[in-house]
Amino acid sequence: MDIYDITIVGAGPAGMFAAFYAGMRNAKTKIIDTLPQLGGQLTTLYPEKYIYDIPGFPKIKADELAQNLEKQLTMFNHRYCLEEEVINLNYQEDFIEIVTNQRTHYSKAVILALGNGSFQPRKLKLEQAESFENNGIDYFITDLMKYAGKKVAVAGGGDSAVDWALMLEPIAKEVSIIHRRGNFRAHEHSMQQLKNSSVQILTPYIIRGVSGDKNLDSLHLQVAKSEETVDLAIDYLIVNYGFSTNLDLKDWKITSNRRGIPVNSDMKSSQDGIYCCGDITSYDGKVDLIAAGFGEAPTAVNNALHYIDPKNRTQPMHSTSLFQQR
């Protein structure tokens, strides 16, 4: 029975940085994730999307950030267990059993970096919409140049929809953004850029129909709370209505709520030996940013190591000193 010091469940940005920091503390570390690659939502949902709230980077593509985090991890000989889903946690006197759909792992402490759980895009609820998936209707963008010289519409009113529209503007022939309400939910700076761009803003419009032969070629729109309709000729529709998530922790004996897992200031959950970082964490004043998860990760690692061995300092040396010590 090979018992690790720390096992991190979730290989998104917060989990990857937690693994890096655990390596800096010389902790024997394992990472478990359901996806076939590291990076979480960064690499699965929006690898081509720019991220603007990473300290030190005016902007960086999601996939590039994931690659940088993975490169950072190559300093250490961590164990990766990908395409494994954690089913349950069993608490023994000196270790925790982590039961997955493939095997059982053993660890002295666990850090949960689960994000919002498994996710699926909220799809366009229209007849024929499914028949146009990958033939004009996209829910993920993996290659921006696919839309070069094309007429593209983005459906949605949040930050991601506005960001995609702005990123596509210099690439596509025409870009429209369709939102069912008059006001967007995006950041003020992004909205200012959108209003100063060539993107056609269609609000408040509802998508009532899609049509085309084999490939999508037009949308049928209706003004909200009105009988007025309009047809929009397009090549692609990018639907950005967000994602539905599934996170069932009832068998894990950990207190959770609709916002995630409540934690103390040391990132400890209600269960001894279980710490959290990233979007799964819940506390007063929590802001769901990648940068926030990066800050929570070392706190979770340091306190997990202190839990394993109370002689371990919760306030370690600076990273330069830790690196030289290694």
PDB file of N, CA and C in Angstrom, residues 157-246:
ATOM      1  N   GLY A 157     -24.594  36.575 -23.168  1.00  0.00           N
ATOM      2  CA  GLY A 157     -24.474  37.924 -22.635  1.00  0.00           C
ATOM      3  C   GLY A 157     -23.461  38.084 -21.537  1.00  0.00           C
ATOM      4  N   GLY A 158     -22.630  37.064 -21.304  1.00  0.00           N
ATOM      5  CA  GLY A 158     -21.636  37.132 -20.234  1.00  0.00           C
ATOM      6  C   GLY A 158     -20.254  37.490 -20.740  1.00  0.00           C
ATOM      7  N   ASP A 159     -19.274  37.412 -19.849  1.00  0.00           N
ATOM      8  CA  ASP A 159     -17.898  37.764 -20.193  1.00  0.00           C
ATOM      9  C   ASP A 159     -17.352  36.921 -21.330  1.00  0.00           C
ATOM     10  N   SER A 160     -17.609  35.611 -21.298  1.00  0.00           N
ATOM     11  CA  SER A 160     -17.046  34.738 -22.329  1.00  0.00           C
ATOM     12  C   SER A 160     -17.589  35.081 -23.699  1.00  0.00           C
ATOM     13  N   ALA A 161     -18.901  35.337 -23.790  1.00  0.00           N
ATOM     14  CA  ALA A 161     -19.496  35.670 -25.082  1.00  0.00           C
ATOM     15  C   ALA A 161     -18.904  36.955 -25.646  1.00  0.00           C
ATOM     16  N   VAL A 162     -18.774  37.972 -24.799  1.00  0.00           N
ATOM     17  CA  VAL A 162     -18.215  39.248 -25.248  1.00  0.00           C
ATOM     18  C   VAL A 162     -16.747  39.076 -25.629  1.00  0.00           C
ATOM     19  N   ASP A 163     -16.000  38.324 -24.830  1.00  0.00           N
ATOM     20  CA  ASP A 163     -14.585  38.095 -25.137  1.00  0.00           C
ATOM     21  C   ASP A 163     -14.414  37.397 -26.484  1.00  0.00           C
ATOM     22  N   TRP A 164     -15.253  36.378 -26.730  1.00  0.00           N
ATOM     23  CA  TRP A 164     -15.159  35.663 -28.006  1.00  0.00           C
ATOM     24  C   TRP A 164     -15.460  36.598 -29.172  1.00  0.00           C
ATOM     25  N   ALA A 165     -16.478  37.419 -29.014  1.00  0.00           N
ATOM     26  CA  ALA A 165     -16.834  38.344 -30.093  1.00  0.00           C
ATOM     27  C   ALA A 165     -15.679  39.288 -30.402  1.00  0.00           C
ATOM     28  N   LEU A 166     -15.023  39.788 -29.354  1.00  0.00           N
ATOM     29  CA  LEU A 166     -13.905  40.706 -29.556  1.00  0.00           C
ATOM     30  C   LEU A 166     -12.696  40.005 -30.164  1.00  0.00           C
ATOM     31  N   MET A 167     -12.462  38.754 -29.780  1.00  0.00           N
ATOM     32  CA  MET A 167     -11.335  38.014 -30.331  1.00  0.00           C
ATOM     33  C   MET A 167     -11.569  37.641 -31.792  1.00  0.00           C
ATOM     34  N   LEU A 168     -12.837  37.428 -32.152  1.00  0.00           N
ATOM     35  CA  LEU A 168     -13.157  37.037 -33.523  1.00  0.00           C
ATOM     36  C   LEU A 168     -13.204  38.229 -34.476  1.00  0.00           C
ATOM     37  N   GLU A 169     -13.407  39.429 -33.939  1.00  0.00           N
ATOM     38  CA  GLU A 169     -13.580  40.605 -34.794  1.00  0.00           C
ATOM     39  C   GLU A 169     -12.472  40.773 -35.839  1.00  0.00           C
ATOM     40  N   PRO A 170     -11.178  40.681 -35.474  1.00  0.00           N
ATOM     41  CA  PRO A 170     -10.136  40.872 -36.493  1.00  0.00           C
ATOM     42  C   PRO A 170      -9.928  39.660 -37.403  1.00  0.00           C
ATOM     43  N   ILE A 171     -10.597  38.550 -37.115  1.00  0.00           N
ATOM     44  CA  ILE A 171     -10.379  37.311 -37.863  1.00  0.00           C
ATOM     45  C   ILE A 171     -11.522  37.022 -38.823  1.00  0.00           C
ATOM     46  N   ALA A 172     -12.746  37.154 -38.324  1.00  0.00           N
ATOM     47  CA  ALA A 172     -13.921  36.831 -39.120  1.00  0.00           C
ATOM     48  C   ALA A 172     -14.279  37.969 -40.074  1.00  0.00           C
ATOM     49  N   LYS A 173     -15.075  37.658 -41.087  1.00  0.00           N
ATOM     50  CA  LYS A 173     -15.554  38.670 -42.027  1.00  0.00           C
ATOM     51  C   LYS A 173     -16.538  39.609 -41.346  1.00  0.00           C
ATOM     52  N   GLU A 174     -17.481  39.012 -40.590  1.00  0.00           N
ATOM     53  CA  GLU A 174     -18.460  39.777 -39.820  1.00  0.00           C
ATOM     54  C   GLU A 174     -18.700  39.058 -38.503  1.00  0.00           C
ATOM     55  N   VAL A 175     -18.923  39.832 -37.448  1.00  0.00           N
ATOM     56  CA  VAL A 175     -19.227  39.245 -36.142  1.00  0.00           C
ATOM     57  C   VAL A 175     -20.460  39.936 -35.571  1.00  0.00           C
ATOM     58  N   SER A 176     -21.407  39.128 -35.098  1.00  0.00           N
ATOM     59  CA  SER A 176     -22.587  39.639 -34.406  1.00  0.00           C
ATOM     60  C   SER A 176     -22.649  38.984 -33.033  1.00  0.00           C
ATOM     61  N   ILE A 177     -23.204  39.703 -32.064  1.00  0.00           N
ATOM     62  CA  ILE A 177     -23.441  39.114 -30.750  1.00  0.00           C
ATOM     63  C   ILE A 177     -24.919  39.280 -30.436  1.00  0.00           C
ATOM     64  N   ILE A 178     -25.548  38.158 -30.045  1.00  0.00           N
ATOM     65  CA  ILE A 178     -26.994  38.114 -29.838  1.00  0.00           C
ATOM     66  C   ILE A 178     -27.266  37.835 -28.357  1.00  0.00           C
ATOM     67  N   HIS A 179     -28.064  38.716 -27.750  1.00  0.00           N
ATOM     68  CA  HIS A 179     -28.409  38.538 -26.338  1.00  0.00           C
ATOM     69  C   HIS A 179     -29.884  38.838 -26.149  1.00  0.00           C
ATOM     70  N   ARG A 180     -30.523  38.021 -25.347  1.00  0.00           N
ATOM     71  CA  ARG A 180     -31.975  38.157 -25.181  1.00  0.00           C
ATOM     72  C   ARG A 180     -32.381  39.339 -24.306  1.00  0.00           C
ATOM     73  N   ARG A 181     -31.421  39.910 -23.586  1.00  0.00           N
ATOM     74  CA  ARG A 181     -31.711  41.070 -22.743  1.00  0.00           C
ATOM     75  C   ARG A 181     -31.009  42.305 -23.303  1.00  0.00           C
ATOM     76  N   GLY A 182     -31.439  43.461 -22.817  1.00  0.00           N
ATOM     77  CA  GLY A 182     -30.844  44.705 -23.283  1.00  0.00           C
ATOM     78  C   GLY A 182     -29.487  44.972 -22.695  1.00  0.00           C
ATOM     79  N   ASN A 183     -29.229  44.409 -21.511  1.00  0.00           N
ATOM     80  CA  ASN A 183     -27.956  44.646 -20.820  1.00  0.00           C
ATOM     81  C   ASN A 183     -27.141  43.360 -20.747  1.00  0.00           C
ATOM     82  N   PHE A 184     -25.813  43.505 -20.919  1.00  0.00           N
ATOM     83  CA  PHE A 184     -24.892  42.381 -20.816  1.00  0.00           C
ATOM     84  C   PHE A 184     -24.404  42.238 -19.368  1.00  0.00           C
ATOM     85  N   ARG A 185     -23.826  41.068 -19.068  1.00  0.00           N
ATOM     86  CA  ARG A 185     -23.277  40.806 -17.740  1.00  0.00           C
ATOM     87  C   ARG A 185     -21.751  40.896 -17.729  1.00  0.00           C
ATOM     88  N   ALA A 186     -21.164  41.323 -18.817  1.00  0.00           N
ATOM     89  CA  ALA A 186     -19.705  41.347 -18.943  1.00  0.00           C
ATOM     90  C   ALA A 186     -19.112  42.527 -18.175  1.00  0.00           C
ATOM     91  N   HIS A 187     -17.777  42.462 -17.978  1.00  0.00           N
ATOM     92  CA  HIS A 187     -17.072  43.542 -17.303  1.00  0.00           C
ATOM     93  C   HIS A 187     -17.207  44.854 -18.078  1.00  0.00           C
ATOM     94  N   GLU A 188     -17.170  45.961 -17.339  1.00  0.00           N
ATOM     95  CA  GLU A 188     -17.344  47.273 -17.954  1.00  0.00           C
ATOM     96  C   GLU A 188     -16.298  47.557 -19.037  1.00  0.00           C
ATOM     97  N   HIS A 189     -15.047  47.163 -18.773  1.00  0.00           N
ATOM     98  CA  HIS A 189     -13.986  47.421 -19.752  1.00  0.00           C
ATOM     99  C   HIS A 189     -14.260  46.669 -21.054  1.00  0.00           C
ATOM    100  N   SER A 190     -14.714  45.423 -20.938  1.00  0.00           N
ATOM    101  CA  SER A 190     -15.022  44.636 -22.132  1.00  0.00           C
ATOM    102  C   SER A 190     -16.185  45.244 -22.906  1.00  0.00           C
ATOM    103  N   MET A 191     -17.181  45.750 -22.177  1.00  0.00           N
ATOM    104  CA  MET A 191     -18.333  46.353 -22.839  1.00  0.00           C
ATOM    105  C   MET A 191     -17.940  47.634 -23.582  1.00  0.00           C
ATOM    106  N   GLN A 192     -17.023  48.369 -23.002  1.00  0.00           N
ATOM    107  CA  GLN A 192     -16.545  49.580 -23.682  1.00  0.00           C
ATOM    108  C   GLN A 192     -15.846  49.204 -24.984  1.00  0.00           C
ATOM    109  N   GLN A 193     -15.029  48.151 -24.941  1.00  0.00           N
ATOM    110  CA  GLN A 193     -14.366  47.681 -26.161  1.00  0.00           C
ATOM    111  C   GLN A 193     -15.384  47.212 -27.191  1.00  0.00           C
ATOM    112  N   LEU A 194     -16.418  46.499 -26.724  1.00  0.00           N
ATOM    113  CA  LEU A 194     -17.435  45.989 -27.645  1.00  0.00           C
ATOM    114  C   LEU A 194     -18.158  47.133 -28.351  1.00  0.00           C
ATOM    115  N   LYS A 195     -18.520  48.160 -27.597  1.00  0.00           N
ATOM    116  CA  LYS A 195     -19.255  49.285 -28.184  1.00  0.00           C
ATOM    117  C   LYS A 195     -18.396  50.076 -29.169  1.00  0.00           C
ATOM    118  N   ASN A 196     -17.083  50.019 -28.985  1.00  0.00           N
ATOM    119  CA  ASN A 196     -16.171  50.731 -29.890  1.00  0.00           C
ATOM    120  C   ASN A 196     -15.688  49.854 -31.040  1.00  0.00           C
ATOM    121  N   SER A 197     -16.200  48.626 -31.123  1.00  0.00           N
ATOM    122  CA  SER A 197     -15.762  47.681 -32.149  1.00  0.00           C
ATOM    123  C   SER A 197     -16.749  47.677 -33.313  1.00  0.00           C
ATOM    124  N   SER A 198     -16.442  46.840 -34.314  1.00  0.00           N
ATOM    125  CA  SER A 198     -17.344  46.685 -35.457  1.00  0.00           C
ATOM    126  C   SER A 198     -18.345  45.554 -35.252  1.00  0.00           C
ATOM    127  N   VAL A 199     -18.345  44.938 -34.081  1.00  0.00           N
ATOM    128  CA  VAL A 199     -19.262  43.841 -33.798  1.00  0.00           C
ATOM    129  C   VAL A 199     -20.703  44.367 -33.797  1.00  0.00           C
ATOM    130  N   GLN A 200     -21.576  43.683 -34.514  1.00  0.00           N
ATOM    131  CA  GLN A 200     -22.989  44.048 -34.541  1.00  0.00           C
ATOM    132  C   GLN A 200     -23.667  43.535 -33.275  1.00  0.00           C
ATOM    133  N   ILE A 201     -24.258  44.443 -32.496  1.00  0.00           N
ATOM    134  CA  ILE A 201     -24.897  44.075 -31.238  1.00  0.00           C
ATOM    135  C   ILE A 201     -26.396  43.949 -31.473  1.00  0.00           C
ATOM    136  N   LEU A 202     -26.920  42.743 -31.283  1.00  0.00           N
ATOM    137  CA  LEU A 202     -28.338  42.464 -31.500  1.00  0.00           C
ATOM    138  C   LEU A 202     -29.001  42.168 -30.164  1.00  0.00           C
ATOM    139  N   THR A 203     -29.606  43.193 -29.574  1.00  0.00           N
ATOM    140  CA  THR A 203     -30.303  43.050 -28.292  1.00  0.00           C
ATOM    141  C   THR A 203     -31.577  43.892 -28.341  1.00  0.00           C
ATOM    142  N   PRO A 204     -32.628  43.469 -27.645  1.00  0.00           N
ATOM    143  CA  PRO A 204     -32.788  42.120 -27.079  1.00  0.00           C
ATOM    144  C   PRO A 204     -33.417  41.190 -28.113  1.00  0.00           C
ATOM    145  N   TYR A 205     -32.667  40.227 -28.568  1.00  0.00           N
ATOM    146  CA  TYR A 205     -33.132  39.289 -29.590  1.00  0.00           C
ATOM    147  C   TYR A 205     -33.083  37.855 -29.047  1.00  0.00           C
ATOM    148  N   ILE A 206     -34.050  37.070 -29.488  1.00  0.00           N
ATOM    149  CA  ILE A 206     -34.123  35.652 -29.127  1.00  0.00           C
ATOM    150  C   ILE A 206     -33.975  34.833 -30.409  1.00  0.00           C
ATOM    151  N   ILE A 207     -33.170  33.781 -30.358  1.00  0.00           N
ATOM    152  CA  ILE A 207     -33.014  32.896 -31.516  1.00  0.00           C
ATOM    153  C   ILE A 207     -34.214  31.956 -31.555  1.00  0.00           C
ATOM    154  N   ARG A 208     -35.032  32.097 -32.590  1.00  0.00           N
ATOM    155  CA  ARG A 208     -36.250  31.292 -32.709  1.00  0.00           C
ATOM    156  C   ARG A 208     -36.101  30.127 -33.675  1.00  0.00           C
ATOM    157  N   GLY A 209     -35.072  30.168 -34.538  1.00  0.00           N
ATOM    158  CA  GLY A 209     -34.911  29.081 -35.487  1.00  0.00           C
ATOM    159  C   GLY A 209     -33.549  29.102 -36.149  1.00  0.00           C
ATOM    160  N   VAL A 210     -33.144  27.948 -36.656  1.00  0.00           N
ATOM    161  CA  VAL A 210     -31.893  27.813 -37.407  1.00  0.00           C
ATOM    162  C   VAL A 210     -32.214  27.057 -38.688  1.00  0.00           C
ATOM    163  N   SER A 211     -31.504  27.376 -39.767  1.00  0.00           N
ATOM    164  CA  SER A 211     -31.803  26.692 -41.024  1.00  0.00           C
ATOM    165  C   SER A 211     -30.566  26.589 -41.899  1.00  0.00           C
ATOM    166  N   GLY A 212     -30.659  25.749 -42.896  1.00  0.00           N
ATOM    167  CA  GLY A 212     -29.567  25.494 -43.818  1.00  0.00           C
ATOM    168  C   GLY A 212     -29.749  24.129 -44.438  1.00  0.00           C
ATOM    169  N   ASP A 213     -28.975  23.811 -45.457  1.00  0.00           N
ATOM    170  CA  ASP A 213     -29.031  22.475 -46.036  1.00  0.00           C
ATOM    171  C   ASP A 213     -28.251  21.518 -45.132  1.00  0.00           C
ATOM    172  N   LYS A 214     -27.019  21.230 -45.484  1.00  0.00           N
ATOM    173  CA  LYS A 214     -26.186  20.403 -44.599  1.00  0.00           C
ATOM    174  C   LYS A 214     -25.543  21.267 -43.521  1.00  0.00           C
ATOM    175  N   ASN A 215     -25.131  22.472 -43.910  1.00  0.00           N
ATOM    176  CA  ASN A 215     -24.478  23.400 -42.977  1.00  0.00           C
ATOM    177  C   ASN A 215     -25.406  24.562 -42.669  1.00  0.00           C
ATOM    178  N   LEU A 216     -25.242  25.100 -41.481  1.00  0.00           N
ATOM    179  CA  LEU A 216     -26.031  26.250 -41.037  1.00  0.00           C
ATOM    180  C   LEU A 216     -25.747  27.449 -41.943  1.00  0.00           C
ATOM    181  N   ASP A 217     -26.824  28.155 -42.343  1.00  0.00           N
ATOM    182  CA  ASP A 217     -26.594  29.357 -43.141  1.00  0.00           C
ATOM    183  C   ASP A 217     -27.431  30.559 -42.700  1.00  0.00           C
ATOM    184  N   SER A 218     -28.378  30.373 -41.771  1.00  0.00           N
ATOM    185  CA  SER A 218     -29.133  31.530 -41.304  1.00  0.00           C
ATOM    186  C   SER A 218     -29.786  31.273 -39.947  1.00  0.00           C
ATOM    187  N   LEU A 219     -29.994  32.374 -39.222  1.00  0.00           N
ATOM    188  CA  LEU A 219     -30.700  32.365 -37.942  1.00  0.00           C
ATOM    189  C   LEU A 219     -31.986  33.158 -38.097  1.00  0.00           C
ATOM    190  N   HIS A 220     -33.008  32.727 -37.386  1.00  0.00           N
ATOM    191  CA  HIS A 220     -34.276  33.440 -37.377  1.00  0.00           C
ATOM    192  C   HIS A 220     -34.454  34.035 -35.980  1.00  0.00           C
ATOM    193  N   LEU A 221     -34.413  35.353 -35.912  1.00  0.00           N
ATOM    194  CA  LEU A 221     -34.421  36.064 -34.645  1.00  0.00           C
ATOM    195  C   LEU A 221     -35.744  36.789 -34.428  1.00  0.00           C
ATOM    196  N   GLN A 222     -36.086  36.941 -33.159  1.00  0.00           N
ATOM    197  CA  GLN A 222     -37.285  37.697 -32.794  1.00  0.00           C
ATOM    198  C   GLN A 222     -36.930  38.682 -31.693  1.00  0.00           C
ATOM    199  N   VAL A 223     -37.412  39.917 -31.853  1.00  0.00           N
ATOM    200  CA  VAL A 223     -37.195  40.912 -30.812  1.00  0.00           C
ATOM    201  C   VAL A 223     -37.977  40.483 -29.572  1.00  0.00           C
ATOM    202  N   ALA A 224     -37.318  40.489 -28.408  1.00  0.00           N
ATOM    203  CA  ALA A 224     -37.972  40.061 -27.170  1.00  0.00           C
ATOM    204  C   ALA A 224     -39.221  40.884 -26.904  1.00  0.00           C
ATOM    205  N   LYS A 225     -40.299  40.191 -26.497  1.00  0.00           N
ATOM    206  CA  LYS A 225     -41.577  40.828 -26.164  1.00  0.00           C
ATOM    207  C   LYS A 225     -42.136  41.630 -27.340  1.00  0.00           C
ATOM    208  N   SER A 226     -41.955  41.089 -28.525  1.00  0.00           N
ATOM    209  CA  SER A 226     -42.427  41.757 -29.738  1.00  0.00           C
ATOM    210  C   SER A 226     -42.680  40.705 -30.808  1.00  0.00           C
ATOM    211  N   GLU A 227     -43.426  41.089 -31.829  1.00  0.00           N
ATOM    212  CA  GLU A 227     -43.676  40.202 -32.953  1.00  0.00           C
ATOM    213  C   GLU A 227     -42.670  40.422 -34.075  1.00  0.00           C
ATOM    214  N   GLU A 228     -41.806  41.415 -33.928  1.00  0.00           N
ATOM    215  CA  GLU A 228     -40.834  41.754 -34.966  1.00  0.00           C
ATOM    216  C   GLU A 228     -39.793  40.639 -35.110  1.00  0.00           C
ATOM    217  N   THR A 229     -39.520  40.237 -36.337  1.00  0.00           N
ATOM    218  CA  THR A 229     -38.537  39.183 -36.605  1.00  0.00           C
ATOM    219  C   THR A 229     -37.532  39.657 -37.642  1.00  0.00           C
ATOM    220  N   VAL A 230     -36.387  38.988 -37.681  1.00  0.00           N
ATOM    221  CA  VAL A 230     -35.348  39.296 -38.650  1.00  0.00           C
ATOM    222  C   VAL A 230     -34.541  38.034 -38.907  1.00  0.00           C
ATOM    223  N   ASP A 231     -34.064  37.850 -40.135  1.00  0.00           N
ATOM    224  CA  ASP A 231     -33.195  36.725 -40.478  1.00  0.00           C
ATOM    225  C   ASP A 231     -31.755  37.226 -40.586  1.00  0.00           C
ATOM    226  N   LEU A 232     -30.840  36.421 -40.080  1.00  0.00           N
ATOM    227  CA  LEU A 232     -29.421  36.781 -40.094  1.00  0.00           C
ATOM    228  C   LEU A 232     -28.651  35.701 -40.842  1.00  0.00           C
ATOM    229  N   ALA A 233     -27.995  36.079 -41.942  1.00  0.00           N
ATOM    230  CA  ALA A 233     -27.181  35.124 -42.702  1.00  0.00           C
ATOM    231  C   ALA A 233     -25.831  34.945 -42.020  1.00  0.00           C
ATOM    232  N   ILE A 234     -25.471  33.714 -41.711  1.00  0.00           N
ATOM    233  CA  ILE A 234     -24.206  33.434 -41.029  1.00  0.00           C
ATOM    234  C   ILE A 234     -23.624  32.120 -41.533  1.00  0.00           C
ATOM    235  N   ASP A 235     -22.349  31.926 -41.191  1.00  0.00           N
ATOM    236  CA  ASP A 235     -21.682  30.647 -41.444  1.00  0.00           C
ATOM    237  C   ASP A 235     -21.566  29.819 -40.173  1.00  0.00           C
ATOM    238  N   TYR A 236     -21.386  30.515 -39.042  1.00  0.00           N
ATOM    239  CA  TYR A 236     -21.209  29.831 -37.761  1.00  0.00           C
ATOM    240  C   TYR A 236     -21.975  30.546 -36.659  1.00  0.00           C
ATOM    241  N   LEU A 237     -22.513  29.756 -35.745  1.00  0.00           N
ATOM    242  CA  LEU A 237     -23.101  30.263 -34.508  1.00  0.00           C
ATOM    243  C   LEU A 237     -22.353  29.643 -33.342  1.00  0.00           C
ATOM    244  N   ILE A 238     -21.771  30.486 -32.505  1.00  0.00           N
ATOM    245  CA  ILE A 238     -21.091  30.018 -31.293  1.00  0.00           C
ATOM    246  C   ILE A 238     -22.012  30.280 -30.118  1.00  0.00           C
ATOM    247  N   VAL A 239     -22.495  29.216 -29.492  1.00  0.00           N
ATOM    248  CA  VAL A 239     -23.442  29.335 -28.383  1.00  0.00           C
ATOM    249  C   VAL A 239     -22.664  29.367 -27.075  1.00  0.00           C
ATOM    250  N   ASN A 240     -22.857  30.433 -26.327  1.00  0.00           N
ATOM    251  CA  ASN A 240     -22.143  30.605 -25.066  1.00  0.00           C
ATOM    252  C   ASN A 240     -23.144  30.918 -23.967  1.00  0.00           C
ATOM    253  N   TYR A 241     -23.929  29.899 -23.624  1.00  0.00           N
ATOM    254  CA  TYR A 241     -24.960  30.042 -22.592  1.00  0.00           C
ATOM    255  C   TYR A 241     -24.491  29.509 -21.242  1.00  0.00           C
ATOM    256  N   GLY A 242     -23.215  29.247 -21.124  1.00  0.00           N
ATOM    257  CA  GLY A 242     -22.695  28.725 -19.869  1.00  0.00           C
ATOM    258  C   GLY A 242     -22.733  27.208 -19.839  1.00  0.00           C
ATOM    259  N   PHE A 243     -22.488  26.650 -18.665  1.00  0.00           N
ATOM    260  CA  PHE A 243     -22.373  25.200 -18.522  1.00  0.00           C
ATOM    261  C   PHE A 243     -23.168  24.716 -17.314  1.00  0.00           C
ATOM    262  N   SER A 244     -23.770  23.565 -17.460  1.00  0.00           N
ATOM    263  CA  SER A 244     -24.392  22.908 -16.309  1.00  0.00           C
ATOM    264  C   SER A 244     -23.352  21.983 -15.692  1.00  0.00           C
ATOM    265  N   THR A 245     -23.314  21.972 -14.375  1.00  0.00           N
ATOM    266  CA  THR A 245     -22.284  21.196 -13.684  1.00  0.00           C
ATOM    267  C   THR A 245     -22.913  20.147 -12.778  1.00  0.00           C
ATOM    268  N   ASN A 246     -22.141  19.132 -12.493  1.00  0.00           N
ATOM    269  CA  ASN A 246     -22.591  18.065 -11.606  1.00  0.00           C
ATOM    270  C   ASN A 246     -21.507  17.804 -10.569  1.00  0.00           C
TER     271      ASN A 246
END
